[in-house]
mmCIF file with all atom_site columns, C-alpha atoms in Angstrom:
data_model
loop_
_atom_site.group_PDB
_atom_site.id
_atom_site.type_symbol
_atom_site.label_atom_id
_atom_site.label_alt_id
_atom_site.label_comp_id
_atom_site.label_asym_id
_atom_site.label_entity_id
_atom_site.label_seq_id
_atom_site.pdbx_PDB_ins_code
_atom_site.Cartn_x
_atom_site.Cartn_y
_atom_site.Cartn_z
_atom_site.occupancy
_atom_site.B_iso_or_equiv
_atom_site.pdbx_formal_charge
_atom_site.auth_seq_id
_atom_site.auth_comp_id
_atom_site.auth_asym_id
_atom_site.auth_atom_id
_atom_site.pdbx_PDB_model_num
ATOM 1   C CA . MET A 1 1   ? 26.131  -87.429  -128.126 1.00 54.00 ? 268 MET A CA 1
ATOM 2   C CA . ARG A 1 2   ? 27.716  -84.942  -125.828 1.00 54.00 ? 269 ARG A CA 1
ATOM 3   C CA . LYS A 1 3   ? 29.069  -85.857  -122.391 1.00 55.00 ? 270 LYS A CA 1
ATOM 4   C CA . ARG A 1 4   ? 26.408  -83.758  -120.624 1.00 55.00 ? 271 ARG A CA 1
ATOM 5   C CA . ASP A 1 5   ? 23.556  -85.517  -122.475 1.00 54.00 ? 272 ASP A CA 1
ATOM 6   C CA . GLN A 1 6   ? 25.071  -88.905  -121.674 1.00 53.00 ? 273 GLN A CA 1
ATOM 7   C CA . ASP A 1 7   ? 25.201  -88.062  -117.928 1.00 51.00 ? 274 ASP A CA 1
ATOM 8   C CA . LEU A 1 8   ? 21.533  -87.060  -117.973 1.00 52.00 ? 275 LEU A CA 1
ATOM 9   C CA . SER A 1 9   ? 20.489  -90.290  -119.671 1.00 51.00 ? 276 SER A CA 1
ATOM 10  C CA . THR A 1 10  ? 22.316  -92.524  -117.152 1.00 53.00 ? 277 THR A CA 1
ATOM 11  C CA . ARG A 1 11  ? 20.873  -90.907  -114.013 1.00 52.00 ? 278 ARG A CA 1
ATOM 12  C CA . ALA A 1 12  ? 18.667  -93.018  -111.787 1.00 50.00 ? 279 ALA A CA 1
ATOM 13  C CA . ARG A 1 13  ? 15.062  -92.718  -112.783 1.00 50.00 ? 280 ARG A CA 1
ATOM 14  C CA . PRO A 1 14  ? 12.079  -93.650  -110.659 1.00 48.00 ? 281 PRO A CA 1
ATOM 15  C CA . VAL A 1 15  ? 11.109  -97.237  -111.272 1.00 48.00 ? 282 VAL A CA 1
ATOM 16  C CA . PHE A 1 16  ? 7.393   -96.664  -110.725 1.00 47.00 ? 283 PHE A CA 1
ATOM 17  C CA . ARG A 1 17  ? 5.583   -93.801  -112.343 1.00 54.00 ? 284 ARG A CA 1
ATOM 18  C CA . CYS A 1 18  ? 2.068   -93.140  -111.271 1.00 54.00 ? 285 CYS A CA 1
ATOM 19  C CA . GLY A 1 19  ? -0.514  -91.430  -113.400 1.00 56.00 ? 286 GLY A CA 1
ATOM 20  C CA . PRO A 1 20  ? -3.384  -89.596  -111.712 1.00 55.00 ? 287 PRO A CA 1
ATOM 21  C CA . GLY A 1 21  ? -5.891  -92.423  -112.270 1.00 53.00 ? 288 GLY A CA 1
ATOM 22  C CA . ILE A 1 22  ? -3.628  -95.124  -110.826 1.00 50.00 ? 289 ILE A CA 1
ATOM 23  C CA . CYS A 1 23  ? -2.612  -93.037  -107.817 1.00 47.00 ? 290 CYS A CA 1
ATOM 24  C CA . PHE A 1 24  ? -6.243  -92.487  -106.857 1.00 48.00 ? 291 PHE A CA 1
ATOM 25  C CA . LEU A 1 25  ? -6.757  -96.246  -106.964 1.00 47.00 ? 292 LEU A CA 1
ATOM 26  C CA . LEU A 1 26  ? -3.634  -96.999  -104.900 1.00 46.00 ? 293 LEU A CA 1
ATOM 27  C CA . ILE A 1 27  ? -4.238  -94.462  -102.128 1.00 48.00 ? 294 ILE A CA 1
ATOM 28  C CA . PRO A 1 28  ? -7.311  -96.233  -100.644 1.00 46.00 ? 295 PRO A CA 1
ATOM 29  C CA . LEU A 1 29  ? -5.543  -99.607  -100.913 1.00 45.00 ? 296 LEU A CA 1
ATOM 30  C CA . LEU A 1 30  ? -2.453  -98.332  -99.106  1.00 46.00 ? 297 LEU A CA 1
ATOM 31  C CA . ALA A 1 31  ? -4.519  -96.511  -96.485  1.00 48.00 ? 298 ALA A CA 1
ATOM 32  C CA . GLY A 1 32  ? -6.646  -99.618  -95.934  1.00 49.00 ? 299 GLY A CA 1
ATOM 33  C CA . GLY A 1 33  ? -3.520  -101.731 -95.591  1.00 49.00 ? 300 GLY A CA 1
ATOM 34  C CA . LEU A 1 34  ? -2.034  -99.330  -93.066  1.00 44.00 ? 301 LEU A CA 1
ATOM 35  C CA . LEU A 1 35  ? -5.239  -99.038  -91.046  1.00 40.00 ? 302 LEU A CA 1
ATOM 36  C CA . TYR A 1 36  ? -6.019  -102.755 -91.014  1.00 38.00 ? 303 TYR A CA 1
ATOM 37  C CA . PRO A 1 37  ? -3.725  -103.577 -88.069  1.00 40.00 ? 304 PRO A CA 1
ATOM 38  C CA . VAL A 1 38  ? -5.272  -100.731 -86.055  1.00 38.00 ? 305 VAL A CA 1
ATOM 39  C CA . ILE A 1 39  ? -8.813  -101.860 -86.867  1.00 35.00 ? 306 ILE A CA 1
ATOM 40  C CA . GLY A 1 40  ? -7.896  -105.499 -86.278  1.00 35.00 ? 307 GLY A CA 1
ATOM 41  C CA . PHE A 1 41  ? -6.340  -104.656 -82.906  1.00 33.00 ? 308 PHE A CA 1
ATOM 42  C CA . SER A 1 42  ? -9.442  -102.843 -81.683  1.00 39.00 ? 309 SER A CA 1
ATOM 43  C CA . ALA A 1 43  ? -11.665 -105.705 -82.813  1.00 40.00 ? 310 ALA A CA 1
ATOM 44  C CA . ASP A 1 44  ? -9.447  -108.217 -80.955  1.00 48.00 ? 311 ASP A CA 1
ATOM 45  C CA . LYS A 1 45  ? -9.810  -106.226 -77.741  1.00 51.00 ? 312 LYS A CA 1
ATOM 46  C CA . GLU A 1 46  ? -13.485 -107.146 -77.588  1.00 64.00 ? 313 GLU A CA 1
ATOM 47  C CA . LYS A 1 47  ? -12.801 -110.895 -77.593  1.00 79.00 ? 314 LYS A CA 1
ATOM 48  C CA . ALA A 1 48  ? -12.239 -112.746 -74.359  1.00 81.00 ? 315 ALA A CA 1
ATOM 49  C CA . VAL A 1 49  ? -8.563  -113.271 -73.518  1.00 85.00 ? 316 VAL A CA 1
ATOM 50  C CA . THR A 1 50  ? -7.220  -116.600 -72.259  1.00 89.00 ? 317 THR A CA 1
ATOM 51  C CA . TRP A 1 51  ? -4.452  -116.451 -69.661  1.00 90.00 ? 318 TRP A CA 1
ATOM 52  C CA . LYS A 1 52  ? -2.127  -119.396 -69.087  1.00 91.00 ? 319 LYS A CA 1
ATOM 53  C CA . PRO A 1 53  ? -0.238  -119.940 -65.829  1.00 91.00 ? 320 PRO A CA 1
ATOM 54  C CA . ILE A 1 54  ? 3.501   -119.333 -65.663  1.00 89.00 ? 321 ILE A CA 1
ATOM 55  C CA . LYS A 1 55  ? 5.241   -122.128 -63.817  1.00 88.00 ? 322 LYS A CA 1
ATOM 56  C CA . GLU A 1 56  ? 8.242   -121.652 -61.545  1.00 88.00 ? 323 GLU A CA 1
ATOM 57  C CA . ALA A 1 57  ? 7.645   -117.955 -60.937  1.00 91.00 ? 324 ALA A CA 1
ATOM 58  C CA . LEU A 1 58  ? 8.453   -116.390 -57.566  1.00 93.00 ? 325 LEU A CA 1
ATOM 59  C CA . LEU A 1 59  ? 6.463   -113.750 -55.682  1.00 94.00 ? 326 LEU A CA 1
ATOM 60  C CA . ARG A 1 60  ? 7.274   -111.793 -52.555  1.00 94.00 ? 327 ARG A CA 1
ATOM 61  C CA . VAL A 1 61  ? 5.194   -108.974 -51.064  1.00 94.00 ? 328 VAL A CA 1
ATOM 62  C CA . ASN A 1 62  ? 7.007   -106.736 -48.548  1.00 94.00 ? 329 ASN A CA 1
ATOM 63  C CA . ASP A 1 63  ? 9.851   -109.263 -48.595  1.00 92.00 ? 330 ASP A CA 1
ATOM 64  C CA . GLN A 1 64  ? 7.521   -112.046 -47.372  1.00 93.00 ? 331 GLN A CA 1
ATOM 65  C CA . ALA A 1 65  ? 6.458   -115.167 -49.276  1.00 90.00 ? 332 ALA A CA 1
ATOM 66  C CA . VAL A 1 66  ? 2.797   -115.318 -50.321  1.00 91.00 ? 333 VAL A CA 1
ATOM 67  C CA . LYS A 1 67  ? 0.867   -118.554 -49.736  1.00 91.00 ? 334 LYS A CA 1
ATOM 68  C CA . ASN A 1 68  ? -2.004  -118.466 -52.241  1.00 92.00 ? 335 ASN A CA 1
ATOM 69  C CA . TRP A 1 69  ? -1.053  -116.840 -55.552  1.00 94.00 ? 336 TRP A CA 1
ATOM 70  C CA . ASN A 1 70  ? -0.523  -117.467 -59.264  1.00 92.00 ? 337 ASN A CA 1
ATOM 71  C CA . VAL A 1 71  ? 0.710   -115.443 -62.235  1.00 93.00 ? 338 VAL A CA 1
ATOM 72  C CA . TYR A 1 72  ? -0.652  -115.757 -65.773  1.00 92.00 ? 339 TYR A CA 1
ATOM 73  C CA . ASP A 1 73  ? 0.639   -114.755 -69.191  1.00 89.00 ? 340 ASP A CA 1
ATOM 74  C CA . GLN A 1 74  ? -1.452  -113.981 -72.241  1.00 85.00 ? 341 GLN A CA 1
ATOM 75  C CA . ASN A 1 75  ? 1.006   -114.328 -75.118  1.00 75.00 ? 342 ASN A CA 1
ATOM 76  C CA . ARG A 1 76  ? 4.240   -115.720 -73.649  1.00 68.00 ? 343 ARG A CA 1
ATOM 77  C CA . LYS A 1 77  ? 5.992   -112.375 -73.995  1.00 72.00 ? 344 LYS A CA 1
ATOM 78  C CA . GLY A 1 78  ? 5.622   -111.312 -70.384  1.00 70.00 ? 345 GLY A CA 1
ATOM 79  C CA . ASP A 1 79  ? 3.479   -108.260 -71.043  1.00 78.00 ? 346 ASP A CA 1
ATOM 80  C CA . PRO A 1 80  ? 0.769   -107.933 -69.829  1.00 90.00 ? 347 PRO A CA 1
ATOM 81  C CA . LEU A 1 81  ? 0.651   -110.205 -66.788  1.00 92.00 ? 348 LEU A CA 1
ATOM 82  C CA . LEU A 1 82  ? -2.245  -111.205 -64.565  1.00 92.00 ? 349 LEU A CA 1
ATOM 83  C CA . LEU A 1 83  ? -1.339  -111.688 -60.909  1.00 93.00 ? 350 LEU A CA 1
ATOM 84  C CA . GLU A 1 84  ? -3.793  -113.526 -58.675  1.00 92.00 ? 351 GLU A CA 1
ATOM 85  C CA . ILE A 1 85  ? -3.201  -113.117 -54.929  1.00 92.00 ? 352 ILE A CA 1
ATOM 86  C CA . GLY A 1 86  ? -5.948  -114.873 -52.996  1.00 89.00 ? 353 GLY A CA 1
ATOM 87  C CA . ASN A 1 87  ? -9.185  -113.433 -54.421  1.00 88.00 ? 354 ASN A CA 1
ATOM 88  C CA . ARG A 1 88  ? -7.494  -110.308 -55.762  1.00 91.00 ? 355 ARG A CA 1
ATOM 89  C CA . LEU A 1 89  ? -6.579  -109.944 -59.451  1.00 92.00 ? 356 LEU A CA 1
ATOM 90  C CA . LEU A 1 90  ? -3.989  -107.423 -60.647  1.00 93.00 ? 357 LEU A CA 1
ATOM 91  C CA . LEU A 1 91  ? -3.394  -106.749 -64.330  1.00 93.00 ? 358 LEU A CA 1
ATOM 92  C CA . ILE A 1 92  ? 0.228   -105.624 -64.729  1.00 93.00 ? 359 ILE A CA 1
ATOM 93  C CA . GLN A 1 93  ? 1.116   -103.746 -67.904  1.00 92.00 ? 360 GLN A CA 1
ATOM 94  C CA . VAL A 1 94  ? 4.883   -103.966 -67.651  1.00 91.00 ? 361 VAL A CA 1
ATOM 95  C CA . HIS A 1 95  ? 5.951   -101.659 -70.493  1.00 91.00 ? 362 HIS A CA 1
ATOM 96  C CA . GLU A 1 96  ? 3.430   -98.948  -69.559  1.00 93.00 ? 363 GLU A CA 1
ATOM 97  C CA . ARG A 1 97  ? 4.226   -99.439  -65.852  1.00 94.00 ? 364 ARG A CA 1
ATOM 98  C CA . LYS A 1 98  ? 0.586   -99.598  -64.845  1.00 94.00 ? 365 LYS A CA 1
ATOM 99  C CA . VAL A 1 99  ? -1.318  -101.911 -62.505  1.00 95.00 ? 366 VAL A CA 1
ATOM 100 C CA . PHE A 1 100 ? -5.098  -102.344 -62.659  1.00 94.00 ? 367 PHE A CA 1
ATOM 101 C CA . GLU A 1 101 ? -7.259  -104.177 -60.160  1.00 93.00 ? 368 GLU A CA 1
ATOM 102 C CA . LEU A 1 102 ? -9.783  -106.404 -61.942  1.00 90.00 ? 369 LEU A CA 1
ATOM 103 C CA . SER A 1 103 ? -13.131 -107.494 -60.653  1.00 87.00 ? 370 SER A CA 1
ATOM 104 C CA . ALA A 1 104 ? -13.316 -111.226 -59.968  1.00 84.00 ? 371 ALA A CA 1
ATOM 105 C CA . ALA A 1 105 ? -16.783 -111.237 -61.581  1.00 83.00 ? 372 ALA A CA 1
ATOM 106 C CA . ASN A 1 106 ? -15.210 -110.506 -65.009  1.00 84.00 ? 373 ASN A CA 1
ATOM 107 C CA . VAL A 1 107 ? -12.689 -113.357 -64.783  1.00 87.00 ? 374 VAL A CA 1
ATOM 108 C CA . GLU A 1 108 ? -13.689 -116.975 -65.289  1.00 87.00 ? 375 GLU A CA 1
ATOM 109 C CA . HIS A 1 109 ? -11.621 -119.980 -64.204  1.00 86.00 ? 376 HIS A CA 1
ATOM 110 C CA . LYS A 1 110 ? -11.389 -122.756 -66.811  1.00 88.00 ? 377 LYS A CA 1
ATOM 111 C CA . GLY A 1 111 ? -9.188  -125.435 -65.336  1.00 86.00 ? 378 GLY A CA 1
ATOM 112 C CA . ALA A 1 112 ? -5.708  -123.985 -64.842  1.00 85.00 ? 379 ALA A CA 1
ATOM 113 C CA . GLU A 1 113 ? -6.440  -121.086 -67.217  1.00 87.00 ? 380 GLU A CA 1
ATOM 114 C CA . LEU A 1 114 ? -8.334  -117.830 -66.738  1.00 89.00 ? 381 LEU A CA 1
ATOM 115 C CA . VAL A 1 115 ? -10.617 -116.119 -69.251  1.00 89.00 ? 382 VAL A CA 1
ATOM 116 C CA . TRP A 1 116 ? -11.063 -112.353 -68.995  1.00 85.00 ? 383 TRP A CA 1
ATOM 117 C CA . ASP A 1 117 ? -13.214 -109.870 -70.905  1.00 81.00 ? 384 ASP A CA 1
ATOM 118 C CA . PRO A 1 118 ? -10.963 -106.879 -71.866  1.00 80.00 ? 385 PRO A CA 1
ATOM 119 C CA . PRO A 1 119 ? -13.709 -104.210 -72.032  1.00 79.00 ? 386 PRO A CA 1
ATOM 120 C CA . ALA A 1 120 ? -14.006 -104.647 -68.252  1.00 76.00 ? 387 ALA A CA 1
ATOM 121 C CA . LEU A 1 121 ? -10.656 -102.875 -67.720  1.00 83.00 ? 388 LEU A CA 1
ATOM 122 C CA . PRO A 1 122 ? -10.959 -100.139 -65.063  1.00 87.00 ? 389 PRO A CA 1
ATOM 123 C CA . ALA A 1 123 ? -10.500 -96.564  -66.239  1.00 86.00 ? 390 ALA A CA 1
ATOM 124 C CA . GLU A 1 124 ? -7.793  -95.647  -63.741  1.00 92.00 ? 391 GLU A CA 1
ATOM 125 C CA . PRO A 1 125 ? -4.740  -97.698  -62.716  1.00 94.00 ? 392 PRO A CA 1
ATOM 126 C CA . LEU A 1 126 ? -3.706  -98.151  -59.106  1.00 94.00 ? 393 LEU A CA 1
ATOM 127 C CA . PRO A 1 127 ? -1.102  -95.608  -57.947  1.00 95.00 ? 394 PRO A CA 1
ATOM 128 C CA . THR A 1 128 ? 2.334   -97.229  -58.159  1.00 95.00 ? 395 THR A CA 1
ATOM 129 C CA . SER A 1 129 ? 5.950   -96.152  -57.793  1.00 94.00 ? 396 SER A CA 1
ATOM 130 C CA . ASN A 1 130 ? 9.505   -97.511  -57.584  1.00 94.00 ? 397 ASN A CA 1
ATOM 131 C CA . TRP A 1 131 ? 9.294   -99.653  -60.717  1.00 95.00 ? 398 TRP A CA 1
ATOM 132 C CA . LEU A 1 132 ? 12.203  -101.965 -61.441  1.00 93.00 ? 399 LEU A CA 1
ATOM 133 C CA . ILE A 1 133 ? 12.186  -104.138 -64.547  1.00 91.00 ? 400 ILE A CA 1
ATOM 134 C CA . LYS A 1 134 ? 15.404  -106.074 -64.890  1.00 90.00 ? 401 LYS A CA 1
ATOM 135 C CA . ASP A 1 135 ? 16.889  -109.207 -66.436  1.00 86.00 ? 402 ASP A CA 1
ATOM 136 C CA . VAL A 1 136 ? 18.668  -110.999 -63.575  1.00 83.00 ? 403 VAL A CA 1
ATOM 137 C CA . GLY A 1 137 ? 20.196  -113.940 -65.417  1.00 81.00 ? 404 GLY A CA 1
ATOM 138 C CA . PHE A 1 138 ? 17.767  -116.835 -65.271  1.00 83.00 ? 405 PHE A CA 1
ATOM 139 C CA . ALA A 1 139 ? 14.700  -114.669 -64.631  1.00 87.00 ? 406 ALA A CA 1
ATOM 140 C CA . TYR A 1 140 ? 13.012  -111.348 -65.290  1.00 90.00 ? 407 TYR A CA 1
ATOM 141 C CA . ARG A 1 141 ? 12.462  -109.306 -62.158  1.00 93.00 ? 408 ARG A CA 1
ATOM 142 C CA . ILE A 1 142 ? 9.520   -106.919 -61.926  1.00 93.00 ? 409 ILE A CA 1
ATOM 143 C CA . ASP A 1 143 ? 9.261   -104.805 -58.782  1.00 95.00 ? 410 ASP A CA 1
ATOM 144 C CA . PHE A 1 144 ? 6.789   -102.047 -57.999  1.00 95.00 ? 411 PHE A CA 1
ATOM 145 C CA . GLN A 1 145 ? 5.179   -100.479 -54.972  1.00 95.00 ? 412 GLN A CA 1
ATOM 146 C CA . LEU A 1 146 ? 1.426   -100.095 -54.501  1.00 95.00 ? 413 LEU A CA 1
ATOM 147 C CA . VAL A 1 147 ? 1.456   -96.590  -53.055  1.00 95.00 ? 414 VAL A CA 1
ATOM 148 C CA . SER A 1 148 ? -1.923  -96.540  -51.278  1.00 93.00 ? 415 SER A CA 1
ATOM 149 C CA . GLU A 1 149 ? -1.232  -99.868  -49.514  1.00 92.00 ? 416 GLU A CA 1
ATOM 150 C CA . LYS A 1 150 ? 2.520   -99.340  -49.019  1.00 92.00 ? 417 LYS A CA 1
ATOM 151 C CA . ARG A 1 151 ? 3.222   -102.825 -50.361  1.00 94.00 ? 418 ARG A CA 1
ATOM 152 C CA . LEU A 1 152 ? 6.311   -103.710 -52.371  1.00 96.00 ? 419 LEU A CA 1
ATOM 153 C CA . VAL A 1 153 ? 5.637   -106.442 -54.937  1.00 95.00 ? 420 VAL A CA 1
ATOM 154 C CA . ASP A 1 154 ? 8.621   -108.460 -56.195  1.00 95.00 ? 421 ASP A CA 1
ATOM 155 C CA . LEU A 1 155 ? 7.779   -110.831 -59.068  1.00 94.00 ? 422 LEU A CA 1
ATOM 156 C CA . GLN A 1 156 ? 10.381  -113.024 -60.776  1.00 93.00 ? 423 GLN A CA 1
ATOM 157 C CA . LEU A 1 157 ? 9.510   -114.826 -64.004  1.00 91.00 ? 424 LEU A CA 1
ATOM 158 C CA . PRO A 1 158 ? 11.737  -117.557 -65.479  1.00 88.00 ? 425 PRO A CA 1
ATOM 159 C CA . HIS A 1 159 ? 13.309  -117.145 -68.902  1.00 80.00 ? 426 HIS A CA 1
ATOM 160 C CA . PRO A 1 160 ? 12.078  -119.613 -71.494  1.00 69.00 ? 427 PRO A CA 1
ATOM 161 C CA . MET A 1 161 ? 14.747  -122.237 -72.100  1.00 65.00 ? 428 MET A CA 1
ATOM 162 C CA . ASP A 1 162 ? 16.947  -121.658 -75.123  1.00 64.00 ? 429 ASP A CA 1
ATOM 163 C CA . LEU A 1 163 ? 17.793  -125.063 -76.579  1.00 66.00 ? 430 LEU A CA 1
ATOM 164 C CA . ARG A 1 164 ? 19.352  -123.814 -79.826  1.00 72.00 ? 431 ARG A CA 1
ATOM 165 C CA . TYR A 1 165 ? 22.910  -124.425 -78.683  1.00 71.00 ? 432 TYR A CA 1
ATOM 166 C CA . LEU A 1 166 ? 22.508  -127.885 -77.141  1.00 63.00 ? 433 LEU A CA 1
#
């Protein structure tokens, strides 16, 4: 065997070879597997969402403390948030930097939790500016200004405790 033939025989070969019949069977399976999360996500949007209150959060509007308010989290990741100030409900999408005002008729109180129907999301967000999303040590700070009302909202959410090193 010549050196050139030996080099050709030791080259990396594809591990999986696909004939035309097998490839046509695999394409729908792969496409279905890739589309499943998208389809599953849109189906989950139609279910009611339960919001749980976040304890020990701080809220200031125009650098003044607010008397009657609460903030809720859907999945313990801090995005999105539901801010209740009096009878007003604001859905804050932190990563997209959008704020929507929700109708109180679409939100149901169940004890300390709220249940909201996602298809009731308004088409247009409230105009906002001056976003600040920052980790300030023991809390996450989310600041934004409601442009039409000229109100600066300062929301601080506590970090979950990390007990791994105790």
